[in-house]
Amino acid sequence: MQDENLLKPVKALMEAMEVEDDKLIRAQFAPSATQAYGADGKMKTAEETAKWIQSDIISRQGKVKKPEYTILDGNQVVVRGQYSSRGYTNKADFLFTVENGLITSWRMRY
């Protein structure tokens, strides 16, 4: 049951990205959610993250093909697959932190 609760917002995010549902994409994130690139990258503020979700995920139609989910100890979920957006593609290696049913951080680990 705990695993399903952790996976729920992450899977919902991947599904919402696939169908380009911007409201559902935003609904998976806590208001205080943060985002960063790389293992050592500095996390954006919540305000910067909200803008990034709009500009880099929603507006660019970001999607992950064939997402594979791995639950780590605690409250983290890794998503791997093939990420693509307008003008960009790369292997996805995303680390999400989930708290109280919402994503609180998204780290792009390329």
N, CA, C and O atoms as a GROMACS GRO file, in nm:
protein
  440
    1MET      N    1   0.083  -0.120   0.000
    1MET     CA    2   0.000   0.000   0.000
    1MET      C    3   0.087   0.127   0.000
    1MET      O    4   0.059   0.221  -0.074
    2GLN      N    5   0.192   0.128   0.082
    2GLN     CA    6   0.282   0.242   0.088
    2GLN      C    7   0.346   0.265  -0.048
    2GLN      O    8   0.357   0.380  -0.093
    3ASP      N    9   0.388   0.157  -0.116
    3ASP     CA   10   0.449   0.170  -0.248
    3ASP      C   11   0.353   0.233  -0.347
    3ASP      O   12   0.393   0.320  -0.425
    4GLU      N   13   0.227   0.192  -0.346
    4GLU     CA   14   0.129   0.250  -0.437
    4GLU      C   15   0.107   0.398  -0.410
    4GLU      O   16   0.090   0.477  -0.503
    5ASN      N   17   0.107   0.437  -0.283
    5ASN     CA   18   0.092   0.578  -0.248
    5ASN      C   19   0.209   0.662  -0.299
    5ASN      O   20   0.190   0.775  -0.343
    6LEU      N   21   0.329   0.605  -0.293
    6LEU     CA   22   0.446   0.676  -0.346
    6LEU      C   23   0.441   0.688  -0.497
    6LEU      O   24   0.475   0.792  -0.554
    7LEU      N   25   0.398   0.582  -0.562
    7LEU     CA   26   0.395   0.579  -0.708
    7LEU      C   27   0.282   0.663  -0.768
    7LEU      O   28   0.295   0.714  -0.879
    8LYS      N   29   0.174   0.678  -0.695
    8LYS     CA   30   0.054   0.739  -0.751
    8LYS      C   31   0.078   0.876  -0.816
    8LYS      O   32   0.043   0.894  -0.932
    9PRO      N   33   0.138   0.975  -0.746
    9PRO     CA   34   0.155   1.105  -0.812
    9PRO      C   35   0.258   1.102  -0.924
    9PRO      O   36   0.248   1.179  -1.020
   10VAL      N   37   0.357   1.015  -0.914
   10VAL     CA   38   0.460   1.007  -1.018
   10VAL      C   39   0.401   0.945  -1.145
   10VAL      O   40   0.425   0.995  -1.255
   11LYS      N   41   0.325   0.837  -1.129
   11LYS     CA   42   0.260   0.776  -1.244
   11LYS      C   43   0.157   0.872  -1.305
   11LYS      O   44   0.145   0.883  -1.427
   12ALA      N   45   0.085   0.943  -1.219
   12ALA     CA   46  -0.014   1.040  -1.268
   12ALA      C   47   0.056   1.151  -1.347
   12ALA      O   48   0.003   1.198  -1.447
   13LEU      N   49   0.174   1.192  -1.301
   13LEU     CA   50   0.250   1.294  -1.374
   13LEU      C   51   0.290   1.242  -1.511
   13LEU      O   52   0.272   1.313  -1.611
   14MET      N   53   0.343   1.121  -1.518
   14MET     CA   54   0.385   1.064  -1.647
   14MET      C   55   0.266   1.052  -1.743
   14MET      O   56   0.279   1.081  -1.862
   15GLU      N   57   0.152   1.010  -1.690
   15GLU     CA   58   0.031   0.997  -1.773
   15GLU      C   59  -0.019   1.134  -1.819
   15GLU      O   60  -0.061   1.150  -1.934
   16ALA      N   61  -0.015   1.233  -1.730
   16ALA     CA   62  -0.059   1.368  -1.764
   16ALA      C   63   0.034   1.431  -1.868
   16ALA      O   64  -0.012   1.503  -1.957
   17MET      N   65   0.163   1.404  -1.857
   17MET     CA   66   0.258   1.453  -1.957
   17MET      C   67   0.229   1.390  -2.093
   17MET      O   68   0.235   1.458  -2.195
   18GLU      N   69   0.197   1.263  -2.094
   18GLU     CA   70   0.170   1.192  -2.218
   18GLU      C   71   0.052   1.253  -2.293
   18GLU      O   72   0.056   1.265  -2.416
   19VAL      N   73  -0.053   1.292  -2.220
   19VAL     CA   74  -0.173   1.348  -2.285
   19VAL      C   75  -0.173   1.502  -2.284
   19VAL      O   76  -0.270   1.566  -2.325
   20GLU      N   77  -0.062   1.561  -2.235
   20GLU     CA   78  -0.044   1.706  -2.232
   20GLU      C   79  -0.155   1.778  -2.156
   20GLU      O   80  -0.211   1.878  -2.202
   21ASP      N   81  -0.186   1.726  -2.038
   21ASP     CA   82  -0.287   1.785  -1.950
   21ASP      C   83  -0.218   1.874  -1.847
   21ASP      O   84  -0.175   1.826  -1.742
   22ASP      N   85  -0.206   2.003  -1.878
   22ASP     CA   86  -0.130   2.093  -1.792
   22ASP      C   87  -0.186   2.105  -1.651
   22ASP      O   88  -0.108   2.116  -1.556
   23LYS      N   89  -0.316   2.102  -1.635
   23LYS     CA   90  -0.375   2.111  -1.500
   23LYS      C   91  -0.340   1.988  -1.417
   23LYS      O   92  -0.308   1.999  -1.299
   24LEU      N   93  -0.348   1.872  -1.480
   24LEU     CA   94  -0.315   1.748  -1.408
   24LEU      C   95  -0.166   1.739  -1.379
   24LEU      O   96  -0.126   1.686  -1.276
   25ILE      N   97  -0.083   1.791  -1.469
   25ILE     CA   98   0.061   1.795  -1.443
   25ILE      C   99   0.088   1.876  -1.317
   25ILE      O  100   0.154   1.830  -1.224
   26ARG      N  101   0.035   1.998  -1.313
   26ARG     CA  102   0.058   2.086  -1.197
   26ARG      C  103   0.000   2.027  -1.068
   26ARG      O  104   0.055   2.048  -0.960
   27ALA      N  105  -0.110   1.954  -1.079
   27ALA     CA  106  -0.177   1.899  -0.961
   27ALA      C  107  -0.095   1.793  -0.888
   27ALA      O  108  -0.126   1.760  -0.773
   28GLN      N  109   0.008   1.740  -0.951
   28GLN     CA  110   0.089   1.635  -0.887
   28GLN      C  111   0.197   1.693  -0.796
   28GLN      O  112   0.264   1.618  -0.725
   29PHE      N  113   0.214   1.824  -0.797
   29PHE     CA  114   0.322   1.888  -0.722
   29PHE      C  115   0.272   1.962  -0.600
   29PHE      O  116   0.168   2.029  -0.604
   30ALA      N  117   0.346   1.950  -0.492
   30ALA     CA  118   0.320   2.031  -0.373
   30ALA      C  119   0.352   2.177  -0.406
   30ALA      O  120   0.438   2.202  -0.491
   31PRO      N  121   0.286   2.273  -0.342
   31PRO     CA  122   0.315   2.414  -0.368
   31PRO      C  123   0.462   2.450  -0.343
   31PRO      O  124   0.515   2.544  -0.402
   32SER      N  125   0.527   2.375  -0.256
   32SER     CA  126   0.668   2.401  -0.221
   32SER      C  127   0.766   2.316  -0.301
   32SER      O  128   0.884   2.312  -0.267
   33ALA      N  129   0.720   2.249  -0.406
   33ALA     CA  130   0.806   2.158  -0.484
   33ALA      C  131   0.927   2.231  -0.543
   33ALA      O  132   0.919   2.348  -0.579
   34THR      N  133   1.038   2.158  -0.551
   34THR     CA  134   1.162   2.210  -0.606
   34THR      C  135   1.212   2.119  -0.718
   34THR      O  136   1.168   2.005  -0.730
   35GLN      N  137   1.305   2.172  -0.799
   35GLN     CA  138   1.360   2.097  -0.911
   35GLN      C  139   1.507   2.135  -0.929
   35GLN      O  140   1.547   2.247  -0.901
   36ALA      N  141   1.587   2.035  -0.976
   36ALA     CA  142   1.729   2.060  -1.004
   36ALA      C  143   1.778   1.967  -1.113
   36ALA      O  144   1.718   1.863  -1.140
   37TYR      N  145   1.888   2.007  -1.174
   37TYR     CA  146   1.958   1.925  -1.273
   37TYR      C  147   2.084   1.869  -1.212
   37TYR      O  148   2.157   1.940  -1.142
   38GLY      N  149   2.111   1.741  -1.237
   38GLY     CA  150   2.234   1.680  -1.191
   38GLY      C  151   2.230   1.641  -1.045
   38GLY      O  152   2.148   1.690  -0.968
   39ALA      N  153   2.322   1.552  -1.009
   39ALA     CA  154   2.328   1.501  -0.872
   39ALA      C  155   2.363   1.610  -0.772
   39ALA      O  156   2.321   1.606  -0.657
   40ASP      N  157   2.442   1.709  -0.816
   40ASP     CA  158   2.487   1.814  -0.726
   40ASP      C  159   2.425   1.950  -0.755
   40ASP      O  160   2.462   2.049  -0.693
   41GLY      N  161   2.330   1.953  -0.849
   41GLY     CA  162   2.269   2.080  -0.887
   41GLY      C  163   2.188   2.142  -0.775
   41GLY      O  164   2.124   2.071  -0.696
   42LYS      N  165   2.190   2.273  -0.769
   42LYS     CA  166   2.115   2.346  -0.667
   42LYS      C  167   1.966   2.344  -0.701
   42LYS      O  168   1.927   2.367  -0.815
   43MET      N  169   1.885   2.316  -0.602
   43MET     CA  170   1.740   2.315  -0.620
   43MET      C  171   1.689   2.456  -0.646
   43MET      O  172   1.731   2.553  -0.582
   44LYS      N  173   1.598   2.466  -0.741
   44LYS     CA  174   1.529   2.592  -0.768
   44LYS      C  175   1.433   2.620  -0.652
   44LYS      O  176   1.395   2.530  -0.578
   45THR      N  177   1.394   2.743  -0.637
   45THR     CA  178   1.291   2.777  -0.540
   45THR      C  179   1.157   2.720  -0.590
   45THR      O  180   1.146   2.678  -0.705
   46ALA      N  181   1.058   2.721  -0.505
   46ALA     CA  182   0.925   2.674  -0.545
   46ALA      C  183   0.871   2.759  -0.660
   46ALA      O  184   0.811   2.706  -0.753
   47GLU      N  185   0.891   2.891  -0.654
   47GLU     CA  186   0.843   2.979  -0.760
   47GLU      C  187   0.916   2.950  -0.892
   47GLU      O  188   0.853   2.943  -0.997
   48GLU      N  189   1.047   2.934  -0.886
   48GLU     CA  190   1.125   2.901  -1.005
   48GLU      C  191   1.083   2.766  -1.062
   48GLU      O  192   1.077   2.748  -1.184
   49THR      N  193   1.055   2.671  -0.973
   49THR     CA  194   1.014   2.538  -1.017
   49THR      C  195   0.880   2.543  -1.088
   49THR      O  196   0.863   2.479  -1.192
   50ALA      N  197   0.786   2.619  -1.037
   50ALA     CA  198   0.656   2.631  -1.102
   50ALA      C  199   0.672   2.689  -1.243
   50ALA      O  200   0.607   2.644  -1.336
   51LYS      N  201   0.759   2.789  -1.258
   51LYS     CA  202   0.786   2.846  -1.390
   51LYS      C  203   0.854   2.744  -1.481
   51LYS      O  204   0.821   2.736  -1.599
   52TRP      N  205   0.947   2.666  -1.426
   52TRP     CA  206   1.017   2.563  -1.502
   52TRP      C  207   0.920   2.456  -1.550
   52TRP      O  208   0.929   2.411  -1.665
   53ILE      N  209   0.828   2.414  -1.466
   53ILE     CA  210   0.728   2.313  -1.507
   53ILE      C  211   0.650   2.366  -1.627
   53ILE      O  212   0.624   2.291  -1.721
   54GLN      N  213   0.614   2.492  -1.624
   54GLN     CA  214   0.541   2.552  -1.736
   54GLN      C  215   0.628   2.561  -1.861
   54GLN      O  216   0.587   2.518  -1.969
   55SER      N  217   0.748   2.616  -1.847
   55SER     CA  218   0.831   2.643  -1.965
   55SER      C  219   0.898   2.518  -2.022
   55SER      O  220   0.906   2.503  -2.144
   56ASP      N  221   0.946   2.429  -1.936
   56ASP     CA  222   1.025   2.316  -1.984
   56ASP      C  223   0.948   2.184  -1.996
   56ASP      O  224   0.991   2.095  -2.069
   57ILE      N  225   0.839   2.171  -1.928
   57ILE     CA  226   0.761   2.047  -1.937
   57ILE      C  227   0.631   2.070  -2.014
   57ILE      O  228   0.607   2.004  -2.115
   58ILE      N  229   0.549   2.162  -1.970
   58ILE     CA  230   0.418   2.183  -2.033
   58ILE      C  231   0.432   2.245  -2.172
   58ILE      O  232   0.383   2.189  -2.270
   59SER      N  233   0.497   2.361  -2.181
   59SER     CA  234   0.507   2.431  -2.309
   59SER      C  235   0.586   2.352  -2.413
   59SER      O  236   0.560   2.363  -2.533
   60ARG      N  237   0.684   2.275  -2.368
   60ARG     CA  238   0.766   2.198  -2.461
   60ARG      C  239   0.714   2.056  -2.483
   60ARG      O  240   0.776   1.977  -2.553
   61GLN      N  241   0.599   2.024  -2.423
   61GLN     CA  242   0.532   1.894  -2.441
   61GLN      C  243   0.623   1.776  -2.403
   61GLN      O  244   0.637   1.680  -2.478
   62GLY      N  245   0.684   1.786  -2.284
   62GLY     CA  246   0.773   1.682  -2.235
   62GLY      C  247   0.698   1.553  -2.205
   62GLY      O  248   0.588   1.554  -2.151
   63LYS      N  249   0.763   1.440  -2.242
   63LYS     CA  250   0.702   1.308  -2.223
   63LYS      C  251   0.811   1.206  -2.194
   63LYS      O  252   0.926   1.224  -2.234
   64VAL      N  253   0.775   1.098  -2.125
   64VAL     CA  254   0.866   0.987  -2.102
   64VAL      C  255   0.803   0.863  -2.164
   64VAL      O  256   0.697   0.818  -2.122
   65LYS      N  257   0.870   0.807  -2.265
   65LYS     CA  258   0.821   0.685  -2.327
   65LYS      C  259   0.867   0.565  -2.246
   65LYS      O  260   0.981   0.557  -2.202
   66LYS      N  261   0.774   0.472  -2.228
   66LYS     CA  262   0.801   0.348  -2.156
   66LYS      C  263   0.866   0.372  -2.020
   66LYS      O  264   0.974   0.320  -1.992
   67PRO      N  265   0.802   0.452  -1.934
   67PRO     CA  266   0.862   0.479  -1.804
   67PRO      C  267   0.871   0.353  -1.719
   67PRO      O  268   0.779   0.272  -1.714
   68GLU      N  269   0.984   0.338  -1.652
   68GLU     CA  270   1.007   0.229  -1.556
   68GLU      C  271   1.025   0.293  -1.420
   68GLU      O  272   1.100   0.390  -1.405
   69TYR      N  273   0.957   0.237  -1.320
   69TYR     CA  274   0.954   0.296  -1.186
   69TYR      C  275   1.029   0.208  -1.088
   69TYR      O  276   1.014   0.086  -1.087
   70THR      N  277   1.112   0.271  -1.003
   70THR     CA  278   1.181   0.203  -0.896
   70THR      C  279   1.161   0.283  -0.768
   70THR      O  280   1.186   0.403  -0.765
   71ILE      N  281   1.117   0.216  -0.665
   71ILE     CA  282   1.099   0.283  -0.535
   71ILE      C  283   1.226   0.263  -0.454
   71ILE      O  284   1.274   0.150  -0.439
   72LEU      N  285   1.280   0.372  -0.402
   72LEU     CA  286   1.397   0.366  -0.316
   72LEU      C  287   1.350   0.370  -0.171
   72LEU      O  288   1.234   0.398  -0.142
   73ASP      N  289   1.442   0.342  -0.081
   73ASP     CA  290   1.408   0.349   0.061
   73ASP      C  291   1.352   0.486   0.094
   73ASP      O  292   1.397   0.588   0.041
   74GLY      N  293   1.257   0.487   0.181
   74GLY     CA  294   1.197   0.614   0.221
   74GLY      C  295   1.087   0.655   0.127
   74GLY      O  296   0.992   0.580   0.104
   75ASN      N  297   1.098   0.775   0.074
   75ASN     CA  298   0.988   0.832  -0.005
   75ASN      C  299   1.034   0.879  -0.143
   75ASN      O  300   0.988   0.982  -0.193
   76GLN      N  301   1.124   0.803  -0.205
   76GLN     CA  302   1.176   0.842  -0.335
   76GLN      C  303   1.141   0.742  -0.443
   76GLN      O  304   1.135   0.621  -0.420
   77VAL      N  305   1.118   0.795  -0.564
   77VAL     CA  306   1.085   0.714  -0.680
   77VAL      C  307   1.175   0.756  -0.795
   77VAL      O  308   1.190   0.875  -0.823
   78VAL      N  309   1.236   0.657  -0.860
   78VAL     CA  310   1.317   0.682  -0.979
   78VAL      C  311   1.235   0.645  -1.101
   78VAL      O  312   1.169   0.540  -1.104
   79VAL      N  313   1.239   0.731  -1.203
   79VAL     CA  314   1.174   0.702  -1.331
   79VAL      C  315   1.282   0.701  -1.438
   79VAL      O  316   1.360   0.796  -1.452
   80ARG      N  317   1.286   0.592  -1.512
   80ARG     CA  318   1.376   0.581  -1.626
   80ARG      C  319   1.295   0.551  -1.750
   80ARG      O  320   1.188   0.489  -1.742
   81GLY      N  321   1.344   0.593  -1.863
   81GLY     CA  322   1.279   0.573  -1.992
   81GLY      C  323   1.342   0.666  -2.093
   81GLY      O  324   1.456   0.709  -2.074
   82GLN      N  325   1.270   0.698  -2.198
   82GLN     CA  326   1.321   0.792  -2.299
   82GLN      C  327   1.241   0.922  -2.289
   82GLN      O  328   1.122   0.925  -2.318
   83TYR      N  329   1.309   1.028  -2.247
   83TYR     CA  330   1.245   1.158  -2.236
   83TYR      C  331   1.256   1.231  -2.369
   83TYR      O  332   1.360   1.227  -2.436
   84SER      N  333   1.149   1.298  -2.407
   84SER     CA  334   1.155   1.384  -2.525
   84SER      C  335   1.064   1.504  -2.504
   84SER      O  336   0.961   1.495  -2.437
   85SER      N  337   1.104   1.614  -2.561
   85SER     CA  338   1.023   1.736  -2.565
   85SER      C  339   1.054   1.802  -2.698
   85SER      O  340   1.142   1.756  -2.771
   86ARG      N  341   0.984   1.908  -2.729
   86ARG     CA  342   1.009   1.975  -2.856
   86ARG      C  343   1.157   2.012  -2.867
   86ARG      O  344   1.208   2.092  -2.789
   87GLY      N  345   1.225   1.952  -2.966
   87GLY     CA  346   1.364   1.985  -2.993
   87GLY      C  347   1.466   1.918  -2.902
   87GLY      O  348   1.584   1.954  -2.907
   88TYR      N  349   1.425   1.822  -2.820
   88TYR     CA  350   1.519   1.763  -2.724
   88TYR      C  351   1.480   1.619  -2.695
   88TYR      O  352   1.362   1.586  -2.686
   89THR      N  353   1.581   1.533  -2.681
   89THR     CA  354   1.557   1.396  -2.635
   89THR      C  355   1.679   1.348  -2.557
   89THR      O  356   1.792   1.384  -2.589
   90ASN      N  357   1.653   1.267  -2.456
   90ASN     CA  358   1.761   1.211  -2.372
   90ASN      C  359   1.702   1.099  -2.289
   90ASN      O  360   1.581   1.092  -2.269
   91LYS      N  361   1.788   1.011  -2.241
   91LYS     CA  362   1.740   0.906  -2.151
   91LYS      C  363   1.696   0.972  -2.021
   91LYS      O  364   1.766   1.058  -1.966
   92ALA      N  365   1.580   0.932  -1.974
   92ALA     CA  366   1.529   0.986  -1.848
   92ALA      C  367   1.592   0.911  -1.731
   92ALA      O  368   1.600   0.788  -1.731
   93ASP      N  369   1.635   0.984  -1.633
   93ASP     CA  370   1.678   0.930  -1.505
   93ASP      C  371   1.638   1.034  -1.402
   93ASP      O  372   1.717   1.120  -1.362
   94PHE      N  373   1.513   1.025  -1.361
   94PHE     CA  374   1.452   1.126  -1.274
   94PHE      C  375   1.436   1.071  -1.133
   94PHE      O  376   1.392   0.957  -1.115
   95LEU      N  377   1.470   1.150  -1.035
   95LEU     CA  378   1.452   1.114  -0.895
   95LEU      C  379   1.346   1.207  -0.836
   95LEU      O  380   1.366   1.328  -0.829
   96PHE      N  381   1.235   1.147  -0.794
   96PHE     CA  382   1.125   1.222  -0.734
   96PHE      C  383   1.120   1.194  -0.584
   96PHE      O  384   1.146   1.082  -0.541
   97THR      N  385   1.088   1.295  -0.507
   97THR     CA  386   1.055   1.277  -0.366
   97THR      C  387   0.906   1.304  -0.352
   97THR      O  388   0.854   1.402  -0.405
   98VAL      N  389   0.838   1.215  -0.280
   98VAL     CA  390   0.693   1.225  -0.262
   98VAL      C  391   0.662   1.234  -0.114
   98VAL      O  392   0.711   1.155  -0.033
   99GLU      N  393   0.582   1.332  -0.079
   99GLU     CA  394   0.538   1.350   0.059
   99GLU      C  395   0.390   1.384   0.060
   99GLU      O  396   0.345   1.471  -0.015
  100ASN      N  397   0.315   1.315   0.144
  100ASN     CA  398   0.171   1.340   0.158
  100ASN      C  399   0.098   1.336   0.024
  100ASN      O  400   0.007   1.415  -0.001
  101GLY      N  401   0.138   1.243  -0.061
  101GLY     CA  402   0.067   1.222  -0.187
  101GLY      C  403   0.100   1.319  -0.299
  101GLY      O  404   0.035   1.316  -0.403
  102LEU      N  405   0.202   1.406  -0.279
  102LEU     CA  406   0.241   1.502  -0.382
  102LEU      C  407   0.393   1.498  -0.402
  102LEU      O  408   0.468   1.463  -0.311
  103ILE      N  409   0.435   1.535  -0.521
  103ILE     CA  410   0.577   1.542  -0.551
  103ILE      C  411   0.633   1.670  -0.488
  103ILE      O  412   0.582   1.780  -0.509
  104THR      N  413   0.740   1.653  -0.410
  104THR     CA  414   0.802   1.769  -0.345
  104THR      C  415   0.937   1.805  -0.407
  104THR      O  416   0.987   1.915  -0.386
  105SER      N  417   0.996   1.712  -0.483
  105SER     CA  418   1.118   1.746  -0.556
  105SER      C  419   1.133   1.656  -0.677
  105SER      O  420   1.087   1.542  -0.680
  106TRP      N  421   1.201   1.712  -0.779
  106TRP     CA  422   1.226   1.642  -0.904
  106TRP      C  423   1.369   1.674  -0.945
  106TRP      O  424   1.400   1.787  -0.982
  107ARG      N  425   1.454   1.573  -0.938
  107ARG     CA  426   1.594   1.590  -0.977
  107ARG      C  427   1.619   1.515  -1.107
  107ARG      O  428   1.593   1.396  -1.116
  108MET      N  429   1.671   1.588  -1.209
  108MET     CA  430   1.704   1.529  -1.337
  108MET      C  431   1.849   1.479  -1.326
  108MET      O  432   1.942   1.559  -1.316
  109ARG      N  433   1.867   1.347  -1.326
  109ARG     CA  434   2.001   1.290  -1.307
  109ARG      C  435   2.054   1.235  -1.439
  109ARG      O  436   2.054   1.114  -1.461
  110TYR      N  437   2.098   1.322  -1.528
  110TYR     CA  438   2.151   1.279  -1.658
  110TYR      C  439   2.296   1.241  -1.646
  110TYR      O  440   2.358   1.202  -1.745
   0.00000   0.00000   0.00000
